[in-house]
PDB file of C-alpha atoms in Angstrom:
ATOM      1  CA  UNK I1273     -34.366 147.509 201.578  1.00 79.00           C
ATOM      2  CA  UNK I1274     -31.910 148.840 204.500  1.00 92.00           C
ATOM      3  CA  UNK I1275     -33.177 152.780 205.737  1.00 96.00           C
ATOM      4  CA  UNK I1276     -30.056 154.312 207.148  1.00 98.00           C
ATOM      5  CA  UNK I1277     -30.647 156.636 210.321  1.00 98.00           C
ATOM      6  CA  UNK I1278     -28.854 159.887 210.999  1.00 98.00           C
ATOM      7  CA  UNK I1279     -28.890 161.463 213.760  1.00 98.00           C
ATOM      8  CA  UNK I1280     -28.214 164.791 213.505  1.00 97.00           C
ATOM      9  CA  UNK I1281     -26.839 167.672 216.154  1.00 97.00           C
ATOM     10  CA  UNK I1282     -24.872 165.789 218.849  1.00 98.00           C
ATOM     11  CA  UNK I1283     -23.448 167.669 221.220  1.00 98.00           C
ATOM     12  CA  UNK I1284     -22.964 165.855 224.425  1.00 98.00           C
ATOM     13  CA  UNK I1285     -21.437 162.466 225.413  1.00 98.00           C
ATOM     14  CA  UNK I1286     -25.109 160.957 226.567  1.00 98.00           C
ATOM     15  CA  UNK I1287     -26.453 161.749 223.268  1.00 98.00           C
ATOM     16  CA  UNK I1288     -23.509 160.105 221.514  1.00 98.00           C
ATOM     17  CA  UNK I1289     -23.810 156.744 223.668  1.00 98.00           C
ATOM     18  CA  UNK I1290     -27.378 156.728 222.738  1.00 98.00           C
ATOM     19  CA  UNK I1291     -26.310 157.155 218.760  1.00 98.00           C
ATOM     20  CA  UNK I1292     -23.731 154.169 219.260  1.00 98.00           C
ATOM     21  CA  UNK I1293     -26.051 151.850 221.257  1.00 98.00           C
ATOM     22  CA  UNK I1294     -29.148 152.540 219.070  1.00 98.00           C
ATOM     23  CA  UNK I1295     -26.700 151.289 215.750  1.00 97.00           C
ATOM     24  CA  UNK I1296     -27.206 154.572 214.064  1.00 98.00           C
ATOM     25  CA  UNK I1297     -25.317 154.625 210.624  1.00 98.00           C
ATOM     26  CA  UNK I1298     -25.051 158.212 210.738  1.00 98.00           C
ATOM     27  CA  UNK I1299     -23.800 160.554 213.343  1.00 98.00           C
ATOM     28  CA  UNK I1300     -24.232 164.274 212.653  1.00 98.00           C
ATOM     29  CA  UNK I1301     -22.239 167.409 214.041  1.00 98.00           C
ATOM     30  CA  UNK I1302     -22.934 171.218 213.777  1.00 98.00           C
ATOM     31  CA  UNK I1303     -20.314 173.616 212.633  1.00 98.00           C
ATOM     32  CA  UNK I1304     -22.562 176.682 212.057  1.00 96.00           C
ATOM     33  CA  UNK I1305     -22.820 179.311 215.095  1.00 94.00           C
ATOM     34  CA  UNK I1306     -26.740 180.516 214.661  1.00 92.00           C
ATOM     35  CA  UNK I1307     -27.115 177.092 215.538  1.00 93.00           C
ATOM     36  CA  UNK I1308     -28.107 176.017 219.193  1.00 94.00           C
ATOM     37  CA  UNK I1309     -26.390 172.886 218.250  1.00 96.00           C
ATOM     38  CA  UNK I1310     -22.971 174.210 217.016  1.00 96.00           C
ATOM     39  CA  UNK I1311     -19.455 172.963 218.471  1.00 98.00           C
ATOM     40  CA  UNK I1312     -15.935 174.087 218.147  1.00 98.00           C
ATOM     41  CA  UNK I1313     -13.844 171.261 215.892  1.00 98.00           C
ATOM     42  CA  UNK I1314     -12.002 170.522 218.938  1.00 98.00           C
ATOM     43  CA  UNK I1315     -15.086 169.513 221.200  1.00 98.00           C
ATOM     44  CA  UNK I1316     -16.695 167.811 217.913  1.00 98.00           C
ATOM     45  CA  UNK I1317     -13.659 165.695 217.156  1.00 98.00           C
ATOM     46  CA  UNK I1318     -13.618 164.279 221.793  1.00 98.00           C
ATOM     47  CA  UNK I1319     -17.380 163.681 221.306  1.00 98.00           C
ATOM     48  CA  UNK I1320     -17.320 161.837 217.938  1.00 98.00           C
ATOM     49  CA  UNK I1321     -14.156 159.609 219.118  1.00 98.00           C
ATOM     50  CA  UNK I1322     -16.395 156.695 220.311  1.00 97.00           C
ATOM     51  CA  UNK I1323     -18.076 156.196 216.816  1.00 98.00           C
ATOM     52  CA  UNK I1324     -15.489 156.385 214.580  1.00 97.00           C
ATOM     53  CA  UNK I1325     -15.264 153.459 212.717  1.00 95.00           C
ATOM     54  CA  UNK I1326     -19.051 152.073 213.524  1.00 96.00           C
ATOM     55  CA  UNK I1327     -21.353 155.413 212.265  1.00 98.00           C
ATOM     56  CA  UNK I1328     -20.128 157.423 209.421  1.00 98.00           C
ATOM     57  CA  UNK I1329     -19.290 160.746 210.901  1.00 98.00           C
ATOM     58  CA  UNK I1330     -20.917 164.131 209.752  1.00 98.00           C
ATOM     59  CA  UNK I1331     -20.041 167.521 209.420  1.00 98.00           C
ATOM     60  CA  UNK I1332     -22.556 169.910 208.335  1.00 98.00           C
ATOM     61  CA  UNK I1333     -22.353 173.416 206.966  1.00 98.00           C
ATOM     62  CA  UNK I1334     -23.935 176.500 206.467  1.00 96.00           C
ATOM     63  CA  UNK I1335     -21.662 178.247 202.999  1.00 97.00           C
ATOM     64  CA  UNK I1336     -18.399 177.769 205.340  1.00 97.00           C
ATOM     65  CA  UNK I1337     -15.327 179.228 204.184  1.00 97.00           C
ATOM     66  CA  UNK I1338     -12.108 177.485 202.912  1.00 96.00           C
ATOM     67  CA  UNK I1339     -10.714 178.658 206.486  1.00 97.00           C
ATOM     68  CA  UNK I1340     -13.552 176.764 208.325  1.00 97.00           C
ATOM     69  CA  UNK I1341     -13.145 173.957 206.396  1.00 98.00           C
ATOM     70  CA  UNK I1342      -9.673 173.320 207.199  1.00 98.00           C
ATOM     71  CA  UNK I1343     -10.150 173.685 210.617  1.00 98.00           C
ATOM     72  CA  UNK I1344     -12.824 171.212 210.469  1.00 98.00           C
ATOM     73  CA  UNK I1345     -10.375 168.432 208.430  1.00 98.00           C
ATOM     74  CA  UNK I1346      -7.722 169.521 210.323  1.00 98.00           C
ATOM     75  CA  UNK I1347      -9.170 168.730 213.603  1.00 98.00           C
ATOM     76  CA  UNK I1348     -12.313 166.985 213.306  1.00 98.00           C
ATOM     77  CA  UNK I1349     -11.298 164.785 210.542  1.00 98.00           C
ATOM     78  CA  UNK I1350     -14.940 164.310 209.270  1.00 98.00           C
ATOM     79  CA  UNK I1351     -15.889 161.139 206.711  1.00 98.00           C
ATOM     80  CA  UNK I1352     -18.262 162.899 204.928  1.00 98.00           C
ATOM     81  CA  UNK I1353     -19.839 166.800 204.625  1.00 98.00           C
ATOM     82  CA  UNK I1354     -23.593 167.914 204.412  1.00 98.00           C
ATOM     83  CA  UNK I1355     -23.914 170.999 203.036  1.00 98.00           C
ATOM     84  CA  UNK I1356     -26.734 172.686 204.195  1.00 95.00           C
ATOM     85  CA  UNK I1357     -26.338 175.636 202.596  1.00 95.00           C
ATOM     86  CA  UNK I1358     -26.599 177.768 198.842  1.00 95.00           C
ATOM     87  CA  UNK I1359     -23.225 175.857 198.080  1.00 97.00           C
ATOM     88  CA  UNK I1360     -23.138 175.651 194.078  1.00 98.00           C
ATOM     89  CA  UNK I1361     -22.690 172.436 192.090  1.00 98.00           C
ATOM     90  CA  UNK I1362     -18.519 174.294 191.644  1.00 98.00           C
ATOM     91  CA  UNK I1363     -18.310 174.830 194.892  1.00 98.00           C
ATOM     92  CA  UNK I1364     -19.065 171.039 195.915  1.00 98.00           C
ATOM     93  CA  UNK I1365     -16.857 169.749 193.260  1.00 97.00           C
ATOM     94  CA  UNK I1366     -14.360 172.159 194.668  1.00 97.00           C
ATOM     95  CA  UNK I1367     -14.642 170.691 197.902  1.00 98.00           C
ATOM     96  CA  UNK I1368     -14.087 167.138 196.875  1.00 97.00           C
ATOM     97  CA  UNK I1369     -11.305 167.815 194.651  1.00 97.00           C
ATOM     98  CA  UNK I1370      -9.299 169.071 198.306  1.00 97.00           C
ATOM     99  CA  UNK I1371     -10.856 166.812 200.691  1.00 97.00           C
ATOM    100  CA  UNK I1372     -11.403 163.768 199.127  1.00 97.00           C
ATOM    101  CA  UNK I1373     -14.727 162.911 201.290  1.00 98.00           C
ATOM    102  CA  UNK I1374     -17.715 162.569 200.089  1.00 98.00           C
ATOM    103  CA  UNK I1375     -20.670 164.867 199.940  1.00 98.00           C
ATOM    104  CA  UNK I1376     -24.607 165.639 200.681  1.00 98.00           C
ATOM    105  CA  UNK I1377     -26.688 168.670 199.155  1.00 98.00           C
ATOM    106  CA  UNK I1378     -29.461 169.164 201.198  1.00 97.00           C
ATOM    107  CA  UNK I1379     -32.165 170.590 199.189  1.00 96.00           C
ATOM    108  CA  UNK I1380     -34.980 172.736 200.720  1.00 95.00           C
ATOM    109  CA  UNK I1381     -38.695 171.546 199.529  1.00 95.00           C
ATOM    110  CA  UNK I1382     -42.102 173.182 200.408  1.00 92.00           C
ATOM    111  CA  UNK I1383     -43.664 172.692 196.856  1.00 93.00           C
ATOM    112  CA  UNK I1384     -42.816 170.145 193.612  1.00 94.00           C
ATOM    113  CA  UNK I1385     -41.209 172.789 191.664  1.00 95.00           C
ATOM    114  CA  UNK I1386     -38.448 172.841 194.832  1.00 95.00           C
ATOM    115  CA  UNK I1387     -37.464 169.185 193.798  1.00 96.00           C
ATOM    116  CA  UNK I1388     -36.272 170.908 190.164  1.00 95.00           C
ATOM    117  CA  UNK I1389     -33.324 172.187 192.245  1.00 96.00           C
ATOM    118  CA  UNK I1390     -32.135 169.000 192.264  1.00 97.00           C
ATOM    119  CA  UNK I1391     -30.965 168.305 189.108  1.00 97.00           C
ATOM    120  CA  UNK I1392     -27.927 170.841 188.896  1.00 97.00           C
ATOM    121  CA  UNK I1393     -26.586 168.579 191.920  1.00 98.00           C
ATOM    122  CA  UNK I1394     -26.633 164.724 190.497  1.00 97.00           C
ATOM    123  CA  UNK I1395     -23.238 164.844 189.023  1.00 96.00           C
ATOM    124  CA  UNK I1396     -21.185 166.317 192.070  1.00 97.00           C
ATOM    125  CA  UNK I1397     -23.284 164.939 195.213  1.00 98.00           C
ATOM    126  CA  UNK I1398     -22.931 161.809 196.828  1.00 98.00           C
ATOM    127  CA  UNK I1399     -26.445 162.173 198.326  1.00 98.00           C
ATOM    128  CA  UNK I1400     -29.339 164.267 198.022  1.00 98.00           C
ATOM    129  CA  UNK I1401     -30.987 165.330 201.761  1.00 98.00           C
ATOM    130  CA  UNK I1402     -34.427 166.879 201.384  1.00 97.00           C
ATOM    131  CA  UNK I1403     -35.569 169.060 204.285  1.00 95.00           C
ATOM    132  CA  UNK I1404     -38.396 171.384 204.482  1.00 92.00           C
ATOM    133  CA  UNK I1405     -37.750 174.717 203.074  1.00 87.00           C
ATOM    134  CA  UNK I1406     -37.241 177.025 205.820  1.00 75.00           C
ATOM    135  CA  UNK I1407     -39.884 179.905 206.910  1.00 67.00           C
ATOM    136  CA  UNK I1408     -38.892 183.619 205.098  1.00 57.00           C
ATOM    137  CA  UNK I1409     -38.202 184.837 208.589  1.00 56.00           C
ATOM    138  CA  UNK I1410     -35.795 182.576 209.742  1.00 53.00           C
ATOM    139  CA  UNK I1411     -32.066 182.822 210.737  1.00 51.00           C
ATOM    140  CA  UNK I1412     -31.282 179.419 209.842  1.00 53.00           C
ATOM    141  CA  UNK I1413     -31.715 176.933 206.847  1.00 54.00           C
ATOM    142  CA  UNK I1414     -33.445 173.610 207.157  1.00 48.00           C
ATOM    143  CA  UNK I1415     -36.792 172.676 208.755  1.00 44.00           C
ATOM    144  CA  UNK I1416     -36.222 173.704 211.489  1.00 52.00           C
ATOM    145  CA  UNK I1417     -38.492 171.006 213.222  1.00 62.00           C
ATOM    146  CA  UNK I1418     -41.132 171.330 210.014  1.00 77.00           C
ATOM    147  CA  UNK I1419     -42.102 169.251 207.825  1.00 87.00           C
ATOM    148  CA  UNK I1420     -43.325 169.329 203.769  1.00 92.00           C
ATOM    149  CA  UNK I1421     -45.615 167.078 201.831  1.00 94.00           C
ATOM    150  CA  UNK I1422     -43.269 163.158 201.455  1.00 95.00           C
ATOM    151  CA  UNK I1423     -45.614 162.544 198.805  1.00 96.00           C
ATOM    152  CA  UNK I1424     -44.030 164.923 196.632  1.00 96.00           C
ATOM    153  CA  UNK I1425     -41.180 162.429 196.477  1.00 96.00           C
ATOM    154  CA  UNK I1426     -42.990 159.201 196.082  1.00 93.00           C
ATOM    155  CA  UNK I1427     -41.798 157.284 193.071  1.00 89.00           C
ATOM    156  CA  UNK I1428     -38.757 159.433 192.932  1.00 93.00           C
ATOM    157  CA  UNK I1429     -36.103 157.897 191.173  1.00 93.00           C
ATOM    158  CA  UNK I1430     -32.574 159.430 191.540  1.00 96.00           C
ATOM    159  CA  UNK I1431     -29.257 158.299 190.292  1.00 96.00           C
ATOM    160  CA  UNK I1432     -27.620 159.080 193.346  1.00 97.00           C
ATOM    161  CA  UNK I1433     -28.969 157.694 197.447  1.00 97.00           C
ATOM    162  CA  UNK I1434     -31.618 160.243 199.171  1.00 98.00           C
ATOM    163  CA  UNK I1435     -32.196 161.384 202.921  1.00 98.00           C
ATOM    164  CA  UNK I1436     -35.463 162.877 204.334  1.00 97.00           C
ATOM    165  CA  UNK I1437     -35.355 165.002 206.993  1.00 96.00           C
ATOM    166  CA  UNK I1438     -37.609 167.516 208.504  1.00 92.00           C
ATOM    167  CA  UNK I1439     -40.126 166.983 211.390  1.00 92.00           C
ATOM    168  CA  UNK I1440     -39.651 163.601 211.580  1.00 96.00           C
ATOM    169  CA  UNK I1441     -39.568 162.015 215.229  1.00 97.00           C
ATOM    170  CA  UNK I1442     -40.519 158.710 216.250  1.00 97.00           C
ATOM    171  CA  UNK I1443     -44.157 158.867 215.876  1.00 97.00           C
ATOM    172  CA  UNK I1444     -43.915 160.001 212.374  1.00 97.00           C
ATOM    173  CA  UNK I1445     -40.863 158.369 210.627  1.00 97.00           C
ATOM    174  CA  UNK I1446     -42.479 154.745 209.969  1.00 97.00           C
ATOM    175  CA  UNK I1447     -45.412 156.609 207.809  1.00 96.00           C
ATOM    176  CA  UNK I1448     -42.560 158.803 206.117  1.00 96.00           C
ATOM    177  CA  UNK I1449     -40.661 156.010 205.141  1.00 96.00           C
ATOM    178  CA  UNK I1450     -44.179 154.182 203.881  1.00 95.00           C
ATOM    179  CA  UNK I1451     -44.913 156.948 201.926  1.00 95.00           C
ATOM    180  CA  UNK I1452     -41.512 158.494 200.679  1.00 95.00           C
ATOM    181  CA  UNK I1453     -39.717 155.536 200.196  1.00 95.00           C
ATOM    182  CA  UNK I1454     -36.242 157.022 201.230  1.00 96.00           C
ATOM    183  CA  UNK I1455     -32.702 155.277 201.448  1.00 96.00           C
ATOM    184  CA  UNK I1456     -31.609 157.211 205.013  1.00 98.00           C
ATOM    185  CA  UNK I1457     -33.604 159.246 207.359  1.00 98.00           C
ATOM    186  CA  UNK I1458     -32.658 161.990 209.204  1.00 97.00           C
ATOM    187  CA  UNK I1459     -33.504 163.815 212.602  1.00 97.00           C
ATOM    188  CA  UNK I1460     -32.418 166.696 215.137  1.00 96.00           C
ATOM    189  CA  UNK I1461     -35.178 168.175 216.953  1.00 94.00           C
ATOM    190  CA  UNK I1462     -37.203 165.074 216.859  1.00 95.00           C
ATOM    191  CA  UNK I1463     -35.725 163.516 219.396  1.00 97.00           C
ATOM    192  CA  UNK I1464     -34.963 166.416 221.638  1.00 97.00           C
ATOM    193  CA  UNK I1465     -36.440 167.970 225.077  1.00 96.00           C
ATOM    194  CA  UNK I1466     -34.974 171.371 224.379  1.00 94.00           C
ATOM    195  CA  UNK I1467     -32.618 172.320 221.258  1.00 93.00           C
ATOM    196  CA  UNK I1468     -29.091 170.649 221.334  1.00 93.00           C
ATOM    197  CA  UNK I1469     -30.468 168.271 223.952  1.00 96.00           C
ATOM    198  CA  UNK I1470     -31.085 165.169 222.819  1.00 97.00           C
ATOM    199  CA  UNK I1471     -33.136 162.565 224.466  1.00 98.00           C
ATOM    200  CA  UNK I1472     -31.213 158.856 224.633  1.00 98.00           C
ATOM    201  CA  UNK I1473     -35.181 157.185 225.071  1.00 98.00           C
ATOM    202  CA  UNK I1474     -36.418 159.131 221.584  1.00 98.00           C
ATOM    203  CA  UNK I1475     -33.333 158.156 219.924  1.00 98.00           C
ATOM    204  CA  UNK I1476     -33.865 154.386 220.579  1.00 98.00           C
ATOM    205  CA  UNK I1477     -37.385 154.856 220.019  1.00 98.00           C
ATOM    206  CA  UNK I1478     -36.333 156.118 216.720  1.00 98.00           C
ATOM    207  CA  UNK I1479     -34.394 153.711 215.772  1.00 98.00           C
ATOM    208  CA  UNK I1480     -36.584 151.637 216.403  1.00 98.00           C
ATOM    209  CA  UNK I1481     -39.697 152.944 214.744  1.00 98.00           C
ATOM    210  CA  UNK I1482     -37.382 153.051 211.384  1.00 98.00           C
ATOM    211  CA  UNK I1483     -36.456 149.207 211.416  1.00 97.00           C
ATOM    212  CA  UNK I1484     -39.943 148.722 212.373  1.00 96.00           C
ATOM    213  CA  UNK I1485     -40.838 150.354 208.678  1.00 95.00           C
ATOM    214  CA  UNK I1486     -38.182 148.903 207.192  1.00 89.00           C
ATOM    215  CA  UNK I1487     -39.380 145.818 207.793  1.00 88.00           C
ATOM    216  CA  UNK I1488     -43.185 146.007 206.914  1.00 86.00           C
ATOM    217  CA  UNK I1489     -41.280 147.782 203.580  1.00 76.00           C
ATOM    218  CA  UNK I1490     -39.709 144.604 203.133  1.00 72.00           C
ATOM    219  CA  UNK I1491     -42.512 142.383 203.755  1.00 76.00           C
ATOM    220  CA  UNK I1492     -44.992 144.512 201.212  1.00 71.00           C
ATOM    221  CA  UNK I1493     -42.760 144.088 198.091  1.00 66.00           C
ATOM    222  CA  UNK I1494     -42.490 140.222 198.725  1.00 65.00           C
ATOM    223  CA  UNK I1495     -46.091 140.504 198.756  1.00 63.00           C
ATOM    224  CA  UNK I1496     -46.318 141.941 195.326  1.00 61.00           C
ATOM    225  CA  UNK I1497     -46.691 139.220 192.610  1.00 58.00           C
ATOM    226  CA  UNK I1498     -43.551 138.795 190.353  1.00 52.00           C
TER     227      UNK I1498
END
């Protein structure tokens, strides 16, 4: 079974060649100013012009308004939205009805009762993204570079694709996969040298690692008697 890779939080040209050379199927841009990693729509829309039409192009948000999100169709002209923030089932269906893109919840997990959040989203979201719930004291959503327990979502079965994200790098993803069993991975600060910098080697590396899983995934279930 094919693991899609994101990579998420691109912000300069190198980082972008790396994402197009590596055959990521997901590139990822920032439109949230807390973030290190945020860009204006005009800079996002230059940087993502070399992947358009090989990596599906990302815009996430943090509960933008409808004023942000035009300016992000209008100029950056994403193919899909993550939504990365306390966006409401209405609110995503909202979205979709004026955009016409599709849509990913991300949904924050530290414990099992988190994944119960979940099922409000099924019948608006395109895909689920589970990160690691955020520390109270933070300014930001997301991991944040942490990680939660993947074996809270082994043998999860969900009517629409998932995503894990959160502290995953290249050492780690091929034991995440193993164990969580996801249809896409995703990763920022994994395969960085200082926030919004992205490191072309970790990027391969991580791409790498993830077909590397995929295909000792593969080989396993031909191994298991029909």
């Amino acid at each position: 079974m094919h693991v899609d890779v994101k990579i998420c939080g691109l912000t300069d040209e190198t980082a972008v060649a790396a994402v197009r050379d590596a055959g990521a199927e997901y590139a990822g841009f920032v439109f949230f100013p807390p973030s290190p990693r945020h860009l204006s729509a005009a800079r996002a829309a230059a940087l993502a012009a070399p992947l358009r039409g090989q990596a599906t192009v990302v815009a996430l948000t943090v509960d933008a308004d409808d004023q942000a999100f035009d300016d992000i169709f209008d100029t950056f002209g994403p193919d899909m939205l993550q939504l990365h923030g306390q966006e409401s089932p209405e609110r995503i269906a909202a979205l979709k009805r004026r955009y016409t893109v599709p849509v990913m919840k991300m949904i924050p997990v530290r414990e099992a009762r988190d994944l119960g959040a979940v099922e409000a989203y099924l019948a608006v979201a395109d895909r689920i993204l589970f990160d690691a719930k955020a520390p109270a004291d933070a300014t930001r959503p997301g991991g944040l570079g942490l990680s939660f327990d993947w074996r809270l979502l082994a043998g999860l079965d969900l009517p629409v694709p998932f995503m894990l994200s959160g502290g995953l790098d290249p050492d780690v993803v091929g034991e995440a996969i193993r164990i969580a069993r996801p249809n896409a991975v995703d990763v920022s600060s994994g395969v960085e040298t200082a926030p919004g910098v992205k490191d072309p080697s970790a990027i391969a590396r991580f791409v790498k690692a993830v077909r590397a899983a995929e295909a000792a995934r593969d080989r396993s279930m031909e191994r298991i008697p029909s």
